[in-house]
Coordinates of C-alpha atoms in Angstrom, one line a residue:
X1 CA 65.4 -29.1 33.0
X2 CA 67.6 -30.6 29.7
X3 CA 67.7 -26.9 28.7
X4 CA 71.8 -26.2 29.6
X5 CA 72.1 -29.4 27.6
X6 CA 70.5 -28.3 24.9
X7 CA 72.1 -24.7 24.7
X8 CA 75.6 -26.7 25.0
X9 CA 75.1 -29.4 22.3
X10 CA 74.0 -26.5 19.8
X11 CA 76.9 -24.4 20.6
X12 CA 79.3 -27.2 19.7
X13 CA 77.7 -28.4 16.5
X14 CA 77.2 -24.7 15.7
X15 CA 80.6 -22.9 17.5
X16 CA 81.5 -21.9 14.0
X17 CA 78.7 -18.9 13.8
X18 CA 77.5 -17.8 17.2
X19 CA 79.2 -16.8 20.1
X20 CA 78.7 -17.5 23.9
X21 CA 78.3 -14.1 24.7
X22 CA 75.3 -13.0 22.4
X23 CA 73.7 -16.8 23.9
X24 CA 73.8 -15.1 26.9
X25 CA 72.8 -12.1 26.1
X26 CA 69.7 -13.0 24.0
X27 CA 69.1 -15.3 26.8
X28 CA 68.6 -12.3 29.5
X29 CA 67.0 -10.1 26.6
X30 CA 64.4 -12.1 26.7
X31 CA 63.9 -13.0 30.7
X32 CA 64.3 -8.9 30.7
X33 CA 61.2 -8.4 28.1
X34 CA 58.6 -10.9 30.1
X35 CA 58.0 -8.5 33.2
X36 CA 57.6 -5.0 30.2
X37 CA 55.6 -6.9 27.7
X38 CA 53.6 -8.6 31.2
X39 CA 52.0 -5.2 31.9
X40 CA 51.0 -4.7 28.3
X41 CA 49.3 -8.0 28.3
X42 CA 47.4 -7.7 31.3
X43 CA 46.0 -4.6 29.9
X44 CA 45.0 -6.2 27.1
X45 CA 43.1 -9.0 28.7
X46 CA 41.2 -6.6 30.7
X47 CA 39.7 -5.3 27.2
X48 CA 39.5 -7.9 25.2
X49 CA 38.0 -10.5 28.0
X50 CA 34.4 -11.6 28.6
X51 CA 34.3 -13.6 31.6
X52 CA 30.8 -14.4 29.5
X53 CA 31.5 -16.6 26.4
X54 CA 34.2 -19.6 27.3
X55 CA 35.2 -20.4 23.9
X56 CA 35.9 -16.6 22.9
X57 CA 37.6 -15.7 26.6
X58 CA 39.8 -19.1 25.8
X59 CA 40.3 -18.2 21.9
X60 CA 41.5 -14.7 22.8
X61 CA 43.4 -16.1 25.9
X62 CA 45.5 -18.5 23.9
X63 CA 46.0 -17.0 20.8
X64 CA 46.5 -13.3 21.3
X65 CA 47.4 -12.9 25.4
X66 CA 49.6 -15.6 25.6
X67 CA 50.7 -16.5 22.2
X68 CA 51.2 -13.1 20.4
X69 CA 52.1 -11.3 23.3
X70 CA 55.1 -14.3 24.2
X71 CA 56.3 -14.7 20.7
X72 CA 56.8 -11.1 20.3
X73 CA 59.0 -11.3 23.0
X74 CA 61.2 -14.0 21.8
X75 CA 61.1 -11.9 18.6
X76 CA 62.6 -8.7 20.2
X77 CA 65.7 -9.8 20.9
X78 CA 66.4 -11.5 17.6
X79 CA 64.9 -8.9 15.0
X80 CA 67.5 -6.3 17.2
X81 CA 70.7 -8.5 16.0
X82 CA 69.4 -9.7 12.3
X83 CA 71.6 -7.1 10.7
X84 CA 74.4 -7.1 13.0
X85 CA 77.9 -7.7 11.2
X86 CA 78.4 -10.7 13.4
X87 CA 75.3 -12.8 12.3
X88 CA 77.2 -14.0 9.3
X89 CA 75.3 -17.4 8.8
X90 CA 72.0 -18.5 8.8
X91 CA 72.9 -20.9 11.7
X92 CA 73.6 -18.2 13.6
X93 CA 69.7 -17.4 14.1
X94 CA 68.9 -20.8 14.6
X95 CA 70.3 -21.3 17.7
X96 CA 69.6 -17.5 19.0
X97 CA 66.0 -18.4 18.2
X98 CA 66.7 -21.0 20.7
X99 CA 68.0 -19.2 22.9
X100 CA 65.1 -16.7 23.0
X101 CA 63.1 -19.4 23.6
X102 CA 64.6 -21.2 26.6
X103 CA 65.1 -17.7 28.2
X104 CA 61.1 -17.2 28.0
X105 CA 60.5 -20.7 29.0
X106 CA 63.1 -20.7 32.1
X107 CA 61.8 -17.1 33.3
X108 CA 58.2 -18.3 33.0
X109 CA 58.5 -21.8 34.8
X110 CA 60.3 -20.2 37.5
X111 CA 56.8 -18.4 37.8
X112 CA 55.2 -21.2 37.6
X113 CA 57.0 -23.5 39.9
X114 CA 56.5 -20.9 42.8
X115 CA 53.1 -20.8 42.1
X116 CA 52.3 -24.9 41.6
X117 CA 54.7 -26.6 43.3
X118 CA 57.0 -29.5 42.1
X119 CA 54.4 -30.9 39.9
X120 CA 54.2 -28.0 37.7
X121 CA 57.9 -28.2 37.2
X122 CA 57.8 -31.4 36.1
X123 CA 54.7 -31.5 33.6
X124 CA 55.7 -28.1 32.2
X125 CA 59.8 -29.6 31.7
X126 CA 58.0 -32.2 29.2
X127 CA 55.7 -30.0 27.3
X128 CA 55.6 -26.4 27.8
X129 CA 59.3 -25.9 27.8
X130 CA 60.1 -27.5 24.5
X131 CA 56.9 -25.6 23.0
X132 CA 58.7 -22.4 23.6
X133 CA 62.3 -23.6 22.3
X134 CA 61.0 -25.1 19.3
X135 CA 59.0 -21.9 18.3
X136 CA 61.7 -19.9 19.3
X137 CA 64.0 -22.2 16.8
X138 CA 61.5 -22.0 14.1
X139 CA 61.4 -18.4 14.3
X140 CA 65.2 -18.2 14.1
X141 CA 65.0 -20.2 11.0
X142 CA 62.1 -18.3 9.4
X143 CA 64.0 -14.7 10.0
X144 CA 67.3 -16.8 8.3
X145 CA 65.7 -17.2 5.3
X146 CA 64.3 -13.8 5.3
X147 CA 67.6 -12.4 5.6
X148 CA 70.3 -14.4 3.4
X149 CA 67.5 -16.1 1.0
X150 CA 65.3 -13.0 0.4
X151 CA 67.7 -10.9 1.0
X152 CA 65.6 -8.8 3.0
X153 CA 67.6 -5.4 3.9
X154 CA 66.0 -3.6 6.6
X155 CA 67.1 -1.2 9.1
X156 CA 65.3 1.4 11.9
X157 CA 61.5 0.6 12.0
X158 CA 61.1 -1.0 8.2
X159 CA 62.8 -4.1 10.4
X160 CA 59.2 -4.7 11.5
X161 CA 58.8 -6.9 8.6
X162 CA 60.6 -9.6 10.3
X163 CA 57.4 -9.8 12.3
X164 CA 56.0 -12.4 9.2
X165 CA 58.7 -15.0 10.9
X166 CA 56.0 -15.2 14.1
X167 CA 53.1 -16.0 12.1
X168 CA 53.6 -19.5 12.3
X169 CA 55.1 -20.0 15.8
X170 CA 52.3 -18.2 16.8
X171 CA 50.0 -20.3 15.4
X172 CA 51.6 -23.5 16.9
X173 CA 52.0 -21.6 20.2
X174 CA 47.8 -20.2 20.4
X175 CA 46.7 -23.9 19.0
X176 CA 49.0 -25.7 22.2
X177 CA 47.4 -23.4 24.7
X178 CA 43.9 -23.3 23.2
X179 CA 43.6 -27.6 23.5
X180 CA 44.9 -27.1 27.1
X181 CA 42.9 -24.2 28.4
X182 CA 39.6 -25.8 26.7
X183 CA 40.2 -29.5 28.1
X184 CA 40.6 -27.7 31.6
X185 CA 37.7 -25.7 31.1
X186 CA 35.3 -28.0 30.4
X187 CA 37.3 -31.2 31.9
X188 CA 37.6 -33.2 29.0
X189 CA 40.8 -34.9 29.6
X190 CA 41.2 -35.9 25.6
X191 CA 41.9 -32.7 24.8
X192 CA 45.4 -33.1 26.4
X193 CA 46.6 -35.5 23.7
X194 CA 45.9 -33.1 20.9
X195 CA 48.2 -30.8 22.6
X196 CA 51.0 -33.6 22.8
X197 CA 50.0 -34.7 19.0
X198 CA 50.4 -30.7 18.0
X199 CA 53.8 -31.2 19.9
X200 CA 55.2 -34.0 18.3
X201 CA 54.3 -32.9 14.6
X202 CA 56.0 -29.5 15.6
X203 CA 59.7 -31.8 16.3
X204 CA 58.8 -33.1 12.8
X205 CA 58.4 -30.0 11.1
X206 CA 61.6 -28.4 12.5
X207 CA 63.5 -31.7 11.6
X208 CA 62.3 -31.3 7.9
X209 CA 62.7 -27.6 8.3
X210 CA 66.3 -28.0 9.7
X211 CA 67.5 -30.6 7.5
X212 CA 65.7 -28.6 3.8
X213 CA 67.7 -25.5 5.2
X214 CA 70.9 -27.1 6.2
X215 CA 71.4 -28.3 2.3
X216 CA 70.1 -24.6 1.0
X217 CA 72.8 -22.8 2.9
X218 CA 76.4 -23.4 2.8
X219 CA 79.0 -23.2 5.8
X220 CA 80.9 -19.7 5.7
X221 CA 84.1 -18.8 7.7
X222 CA 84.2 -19.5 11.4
X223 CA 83.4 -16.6 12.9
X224 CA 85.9 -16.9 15.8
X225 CA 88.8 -16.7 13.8
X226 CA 87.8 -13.4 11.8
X227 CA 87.1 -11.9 15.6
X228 CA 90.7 -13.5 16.7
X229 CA 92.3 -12.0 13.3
X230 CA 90.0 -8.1 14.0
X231 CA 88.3 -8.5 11.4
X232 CA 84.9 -8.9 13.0
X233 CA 83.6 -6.9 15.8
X234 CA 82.8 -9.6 18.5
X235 CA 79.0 -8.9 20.0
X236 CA 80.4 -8.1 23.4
X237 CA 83.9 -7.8 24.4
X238 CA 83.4 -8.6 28.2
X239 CA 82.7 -12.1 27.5
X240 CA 84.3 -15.5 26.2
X241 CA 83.4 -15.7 22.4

């Protein structure tokens, strides 16, 4: 999968505000939270779920099982760092939201791949795997402005209002799985392409998105030489910067 690529291309146009260590970490966070939050969602499923009405089983499938259950993983991670000295920039949680992201996406196709086969690999490289990096890079972007636009100063559980920064990744996410599960379901192949559609208009809303916010915030020190100088407590100290 393109997914070292892109973690490597993002941590050179961005080096000035993130470190390697708290990619990693996010990165693991996140593989570490799909197992936990797992059990929870299978519990939910078994409430919630029919096996009687199709379109409310799928509804409930893709919008609450899978998308708000996954988001909220990618959103663990990020909402535990937002206030953290060493997110200094708004960049920063661009490319953790990314991070988050790939971790769910590489964790979960691993799944999948020993379940399906090559095949799976392959289809879910091209779609489901850039789903979950561009809602995990929207999110990023959505808690950024939160934090150094709003100036939204939260700490202990009042951080929960971060949670806002899902509602649209979460709608993106639930409509993506809700074309696919239906066109499966009642094998009407069509169904597909909305998905892709939905897909592409999501790479053109993060483009605007991107480009709005990278004129709205300005560059700030690189972070790497106030951790060289000690005067910026690096994430982790058992790791490169």
């Amino acid at each position: 999968t393109p997914k070292p690529h892109l973690f490597e291309i993002n941590r050179r146009y961005y080096n000035n505000y993130i470190t390697r260590c708290q990619m990693t970490v996010t990165t693991i966070e996140t593989m570490i939270l799909m197992p936990i939050i797992g059990m929870l969602t299978k519990f939910i499923s078994k409430i919630l779920l029919t096996n009687e009405n199709l379109l409310y089983d799928i509804s409930v499938t893709s919008f609450i099982v899978a998308s708000v259950m996954e988001e909220t993983i990618k959103f663990l991670p990020l909402v535990r760092i937002i206030n953290k000295k060493f997110i200094t920039n708004p960049r920063a949680m661009w490319v953790y939201g990314l991070c988050a992201g790939a971790g769910f996406a590489c964790f979960e196709n691993i799944t999948y791949v020993l379940l399906g086969g090559l095949n799976t690999a392959i289809i879910r490289s091209i779609f489901s795997v850039p789903l979950h990096c561009c809602t995990g890079i929207i999110m990023g972007m959505n808690m950024s402005v939160y934090k150094f636009r709003d100036n939204m100063e939260t700490d202990g559980i009042s951080k929960i209002k971060y949670y806002k920064a899902t509602f649209i990744p979460i709608l993106i996410h639930g409509l993506f799985d809700f074309f696919l599960m239906l066109g499966d379901s009642i094998e009407v192949s069509f169904l597909f392409y909305f998905a892709v559609i939905e897909l592409f208009l999501t790479y053109i809303y993060i483009r605007y998105y991107l480009l709005k916010l990278e004129k709205e915030f300005h560059n700030t020190e690189n972070i790497h030489t106030a951790i060289s100088e000690n005067r910026l407590e690096p994430p982790c100290v058992w790791f490169i910067h």
